[in-house]
Amino acid sequence: AWCGASPNATRLAVLIALPSYALLTGASPSVRRAATMGALYLAARLLGRAVIPMAAVLAASFLLLLVSPPLIVDPGFQLTVVITAALVRWVPPLTAKLPGGPWLSGAVAVPIVAQLAAAPLVVLHFRSLIPGALVANLAALPLIAPTVLLSVLTTIVATVTSTGGALGLELVHLFTTLLSWVSGPARSMELVAPRLPSIAVLALIGAGWLGLQSGRMGRAGAAGWTAILLVAIAVQSRPPAAAKQIALLPVGDGAAILLQDGRHSVLVDAGRFSKEAARLLADRRLHTLDAVVATHTDEDHIGGMRAVLRTRRTELLLLPAWMMRAPETVPLLREARRTEAR
């Protein structure tokens, strides 16, 4: 376009370049979806046809599934399709309702819609919930554009002068450090979520489909999606009935033993994998532990303990005296200090 090419010639050039771009960036599900939607848009414009955004989302999803049906169970594919469809459907009406100009209200509407759309899928696949993600996204928004532009500029400059490339890298590092600092508090408050019941998953699928429709039906679906999500979280957040038991948690490797006497709960060891014990405790709706006990420093006994300390309110961290001098214990002690476990 800068060189004076016609609009159709420009569209054709981009249409040819899109597959190469997708391959160079790793062809993840989100990139393939975006490249397919871009190709559909450009092809439609070349043919003189109008493009309906939601139709482009659904057509791109259908084509990707036609080529690779197993994508339907891929978390990345599900997230990119659901979030994009939600953005297309709900950002314009939400932007119109929010105060401020289109720029400001649009910048606020995008993360709100994206977070609400993504939350059930993130809980379903990754058992994770970050309450501060919305605020972190809004705070990071002013840093995204300069970071991307500086990265592209640095790549170009580095081909001409290594000194300029090095200076650009320093600036990029500064912005990525700021991004990490902005998102740090939200990441530190990550919650390990309980497993979503099957009936909640089915209800969310139905509400989500309705939420993409127009008019009153779409508003009812969006309200239902949000209500189901909040009810599921509220139900799973209720403390469990008092129990007296010694339970060997089914961790994939190592040991994790839960001791309960009806009022108090103690976890002895936490298996090898980072969030497995925390997820098993979340399934039991155990949000508070009187004590976490580490018996020794083998990875298959303390690998999951840091996540337990981070996501379950813990009164005491108990260790043998000799473990206080072991380097493997340092991350546990740091986490205990940060969460104020004694």
Short mmCIF file of C-alpha atoms in Angstrom, two decimals, residues 84-336:
data_model
loop_
_atom_site.label_atom_id
_atom_site.label_comp_id
_atom_site.label_asym_id
_atom_site.label_seq_id
_atom_site.Cartn_x
_atom_site.Cartn_y
_atom_site.Cartn_z
CA THR A 84 -13.02 -14.54 19.71
CA ALA A 85 -16.73 -15.30 19.31
CA ALA A 86 -17.47 -13.62 22.65
CA LEU A 87 -15.43 -10.54 21.67
CA VAL A 88 -17.21 -10.26 18.32
CA ARG A 89 -20.64 -10.58 19.93
CA TRP A 90 -20.29 -8.62 23.16
CA VAL A 91 -17.56 -5.99 22.93
CA PRO A 92 -19.61 -3.56 20.75
CA PRO A 93 -22.73 -3.52 23.00
CA LEU A 94 -20.64 -3.40 26.20
CA THR A 95 -18.51 -0.57 24.77
CA ALA A 96 -21.68 1.39 24.05
CA LYS A 97 -22.88 0.93 27.66
CA LEU A 98 -19.63 1.86 29.43
CA PRO A 99 -18.83 5.52 30.24
CA GLY A 100 -16.01 7.31 28.45
CA GLY A 101 -15.10 7.57 24.79
CA PRO A 102 -14.99 4.58 22.43
CA TRP A 103 -11.23 4.17 22.93
CA LEU A 104 -11.41 3.96 26.72
CA SER A 105 -14.63 1.98 26.97
CA GLY A 106 -13.45 -0.43 24.25
CA ALA A 107 -10.14 -0.97 26.07
CA VAL A 108 -12.10 -1.87 29.23
CA ALA A 109 -14.71 -4.00 27.44
CA VAL A 110 -12.24 -6.33 25.71
CA PRO A 111 -10.60 -7.81 28.85
CA ILE A 112 -13.93 -7.99 30.69
CA VAL A 113 -15.52 -10.07 27.91
CA ALA A 114 -12.38 -12.14 27.34
CA GLN A 115 -11.96 -13.02 31.03
CA LEU A 116 -15.61 -14.00 31.49
CA ALA A 117 -15.54 -16.11 28.34
CA ALA A 118 -12.26 -17.81 29.22
CA ALA A 119 -12.82 -18.46 32.94
CA PRO A 120 -14.85 -21.72 32.69
CA LEU A 121 -12.48 -23.21 30.09
CA VAL A 122 -9.41 -22.27 32.13
CA VAL A 123 -10.97 -23.86 35.22
CA LEU A 124 -12.01 -26.93 33.23
CA HIS A 125 -8.64 -27.58 31.58
CA PHE A 126 -6.08 -26.03 33.91
CA ARG A 127 -7.93 -25.95 37.26
CA SER A 128 -6.73 -22.39 37.67
CA LEU A 129 -8.46 -19.13 38.56
CA ILE A 130 -6.74 -15.74 38.89
CA PRO A 131 -9.19 -13.20 40.35
CA GLY A 132 -6.84 -10.27 39.66
CA ALA A 133 -6.32 -11.12 35.98
CA LEU A 134 -8.85 -8.53 34.80
CA VAL A 135 -7.15 -5.70 36.70
CA ALA A 136 -3.71 -6.92 35.56
CA ASN A 137 -4.82 -6.94 31.92
CA LEU A 138 -6.14 -3.40 32.18
CA ALA A 139 -2.93 -2.22 33.85
CA ALA A 140 -0.79 -3.96 31.21
CA LEU A 141 -2.75 -2.54 28.27
CA PRO A 142 -0.68 0.68 27.84
CA LEU A 143 2.53 -1.40 27.78
CA ILE A 144 1.51 -3.92 25.10
CA ALA A 145 1.69 -1.72 22.00
CA PRO A 146 5.13 -0.15 22.72
CA THR A 147 6.54 -3.58 23.62
CA VAL A 148 5.40 -5.11 20.32
CA LEU A 149 6.47 -2.11 18.23
CA LEU A 150 9.88 -1.95 19.92
CA SER A 151 10.37 -5.68 19.31
CA VAL A 152 9.65 -5.30 15.58
CA LEU A 153 11.82 -2.17 15.31
CA THR A 154 14.69 -3.89 17.14
CA THR A 155 14.52 -6.86 14.76
CA ILE A 156 14.82 -4.49 11.79
CA VAL A 157 17.56 -2.30 13.31
CA ALA A 158 19.63 -5.33 14.37
CA THR A 159 20.07 -6.33 10.72
CA VAL A 160 21.77 -2.98 10.10
CA THR A 161 23.68 -2.25 13.32
CA SER A 162 24.39 -4.52 16.28
CA THR A 163 24.73 -1.50 18.60
CA GLY A 164 21.25 -0.30 17.70
CA GLY A 165 19.91 -3.83 18.09
CA ALA A 166 21.47 -4.11 21.55
CA LEU A 167 19.95 -0.79 22.60
CA GLY A 168 16.56 -1.92 21.30
CA LEU A 169 16.83 -5.17 23.25
CA GLU A 170 17.52 -3.22 26.43
CA LEU A 171 14.36 -1.16 25.86
CA VAL A 172 12.33 -4.30 25.11
CA HIS A 173 13.69 -5.87 28.30
CA LEU A 174 12.61 -2.79 30.26
CA PHE A 175 9.03 -3.03 28.94
CA THR A 176 8.77 -6.80 29.48
CA THR A 177 10.06 -6.30 33.03
CA LEU A 178 7.34 -3.70 33.59
CA LEU A 179 4.75 -6.13 32.18
CA SER A 180 5.97 -8.84 34.54
CA TRP A 181 5.87 -6.40 37.48
CA VAL A 182 2.30 -5.31 36.63
CA SER A 183 1.03 -8.90 36.36
CA GLY A 184 3.03 -10.25 39.30
CA PRO A 185 0.52 -9.48 42.09
CA ALA A 186 -2.32 -11.14 40.14
CA ARG A 187 -0.24 -14.28 39.43
CA SER A 188 0.72 -14.57 43.08
CA MET A 189 -2.98 -14.81 44.01
CA GLU A 190 -3.73 -17.75 41.70
CA LEU A 191 -6.41 -20.11 43.01
CA VAL A 192 -6.45 -23.82 42.28
CA ALA A 193 -10.06 -24.41 41.32
CA PRO A 194 -12.14 -27.52 42.03
CA ARG A 195 -13.26 -29.72 39.17
CA LEU A 196 -16.37 -28.39 37.41
CA PRO A 197 -19.33 -30.81 37.68
CA SER A 198 -20.48 -32.32 34.37
CA ILE A 199 -23.91 -30.69 34.71
CA ALA A 200 -22.24 -27.26 35.03
CA VAL A 201 -20.15 -27.93 31.90
CA LEU A 202 -23.27 -28.89 29.91
CA ALA A 203 -25.17 -25.86 31.21
CA LEU A 204 -22.28 -23.58 30.23
CA ILE A 205 -22.20 -25.02 26.71
CA GLY A 206 -25.92 -24.34 26.31
CA ALA A 207 -25.70 -20.84 27.81
CA GLY A 208 -22.63 -20.04 25.71
CA TRP A 209 -24.39 -20.97 22.48
CA LEU A 210 -27.39 -18.84 23.43
CA GLY A 211 -25.06 -16.00 24.41
CA LEU A 212 -23.78 -15.75 20.83
CA GLN A 213 -27.29 -15.16 19.45
CA SER A 214 -28.70 -11.70 18.82
CA GLY A 215 -31.28 -9.79 20.81
CA ARG A 216 -32.99 -10.97 23.97
CA MET A 217 -31.86 -14.58 23.55
CA GLY A 218 -28.20 -13.50 23.49
CA ARG A 219 -28.62 -11.36 26.61
CA ALA A 220 -30.30 -14.27 28.43
CA GLY A 221 -27.48 -16.62 27.40
CA ALA A 222 -24.76 -14.21 28.57
CA ALA A 223 -26.54 -13.70 31.90
CA GLY A 224 -26.94 -17.48 32.26
CA TRP A 225 -23.23 -18.07 31.49
CA THR A 226 -22.16 -15.59 34.18
CA ALA A 227 -24.70 -16.90 36.72
CA ILE A 228 -23.70 -20.56 36.20
CA LEU A 229 -20.05 -19.65 36.62
CA LEU A 230 -20.70 -17.75 39.85
CA VAL A 231 -22.98 -20.47 41.27
CA ALA A 232 -20.44 -23.19 40.45
CA ILE A 233 -17.70 -21.22 42.21
CA ALA A 234 -19.95 -20.51 45.22
CA VAL A 235 -21.03 -24.17 45.59
CA GLN A 236 -17.49 -25.48 45.29
CA SER A 237 -16.23 -22.86 47.75
CA ARG A 238 -18.42 -24.13 50.61
CA PRO A 239 -16.41 -25.89 53.31
CA PRO A 240 -16.81 -29.69 53.34
CA ALA A 241 -18.71 -31.62 55.97
CA ALA A 242 -16.59 -32.50 59.00
CA ALA A 243 -14.82 -35.84 58.56
CA LYS A 244 -12.47 -38.10 60.48
CA GLN A 245 -10.17 -39.94 58.14
CA ILE A 246 -6.69 -40.79 56.97
CA ALA A 247 -6.68 -40.50 53.17
CA LEU A 248 -3.87 -41.38 50.77
CA LEU A 249 -4.35 -38.77 48.01
CA PRO A 250 -4.01 -40.33 44.53
CA VAL A 251 -0.98 -38.34 43.36
CA GLY A 252 0.77 -39.59 40.24
CA ASP A 253 4.14 -40.14 41.93
CA GLY A 254 5.31 -40.13 45.53
CA ALA A 255 3.06 -39.63 48.53
CA ALA A 256 0.51 -37.17 49.91
CA ILE A 257 -1.45 -38.12 53.03
CA LEU A 258 -4.39 -36.14 54.39
CA LEU A 259 -5.22 -36.44 58.10
CA GLN A 260 -8.56 -35.11 59.39
CA ASP A 261 -10.22 -35.35 62.80
CA GLY A 262 -13.42 -33.46 61.99
CA ARG A 263 -12.17 -29.95 62.77
CA HIS A 264 -8.51 -29.98 61.79
CA SER A 265 -6.72 -31.00 58.58
CA VAL A 266 -3.05 -31.84 58.14
CA LEU A 267 -1.27 -32.71 54.89
CA VAL A 268 1.83 -34.89 55.05
CA ASP A 269 3.94 -34.49 51.86
CA ALA A 270 2.49 -33.40 48.51
CA GLY A 271 3.68 -35.69 45.73
CA ARG A 272 5.97 -34.82 42.81
CA PHE A 273 3.88 -32.75 40.40
CA SER A 274 3.56 -29.03 40.99
CA LYS A 275 -0.23 -28.54 41.34
CA GLU A 276 -1.54 -32.09 41.70
CA ALA A 277 -1.93 -32.15 45.49
CA ALA A 278 -3.45 -28.64 45.46
CA ARG A 279 -6.03 -29.77 42.87
CA LEU A 280 -6.92 -32.86 44.89
CA LEU A 281 -7.44 -30.69 47.97
CA ALA A 282 -9.58 -28.29 45.91
CA ASP A 283 -11.76 -31.22 44.81
CA ARG A 284 -12.34 -31.94 48.51
CA ARG A 285 -13.17 -28.22 49.05
CA LEU A 286 -10.37 -27.92 51.58
CA HIS A 287 -9.29 -24.27 51.62
CA THR A 288 -7.55 -24.26 55.02
CA LEU A 289 -4.90 -26.58 56.45
CA ASP A 290 -3.78 -26.53 60.07
CA ALA A 291 -0.38 -27.83 59.03
CA VAL A 292 1.65 -29.06 56.09
CA VAL A 293 4.36 -31.56 57.01
CA ALA A 294 7.40 -32.28 54.85
CA THR A 295 9.06 -35.55 55.84
CA HIS A 296 12.14 -35.29 53.58
CA THR A 297 13.48 -33.48 50.51
CA ASP A 298 12.82 -36.04 47.76
CA GLU A 299 11.03 -34.40 44.83
CA ASP A 300 8.24 -36.98 44.88
CA HIS A 301 7.31 -35.77 48.39
CA ILE A 302 7.79 -31.98 48.20
CA GLY A 303 7.32 -31.24 44.47
CA GLY A 304 3.69 -30.19 44.95
CA MET A 305 4.11 -28.53 48.34
CA ARG A 306 4.85 -25.02 47.15
CA ALA A 307 1.55 -24.85 45.24
CA VAL A 308 -0.30 -26.12 48.33
CA LEU A 309 1.25 -23.37 50.46
CA ARG A 310 0.44 -20.77 47.81
CA THR A 311 -3.21 -21.75 47.25
CA ARG A 312 -4.40 -23.23 50.58
CA ARG A 313 -4.42 -21.10 53.73
CA THR A 314 -1.86 -22.87 55.93
CA GLU A 315 -1.18 -22.21 59.60
CA LEU A 316 2.03 -24.22 60.06
CA LEU A 317 4.83 -25.62 57.89
CA LEU A 318 6.52 -28.43 59.82
CA LEU A 319 9.96 -29.73 58.83
CA PRO A 320 12.65 -31.92 60.41
CA ALA A 321 15.49 -29.77 61.75
CA TRP A 322 17.98 -31.11 59.20
CA MET A 323 15.77 -29.90 56.30
CA MET A 324 16.34 -26.27 57.36
CA ARG A 325 19.89 -26.60 55.93
CA ALA A 326 18.85 -28.30 52.68
CA PRO A 327 18.78 -26.16 49.48
CA GLU A 328 15.60 -27.98 48.32
CA THR A 329 13.77 -26.46 51.29
CA VAL A 330 14.45 -22.82 50.32
CA PRO A 331 11.44 -22.42 47.93
CA LEU A 332 9.13 -23.84 50.62
CA LEU A 333 10.46 -21.46 53.28
CA ARG A 334 10.09 -18.49 50.93
CA GLU A 335 6.51 -19.44 50.09
CA ALA A 336 5.70 -19.95 53.77
#
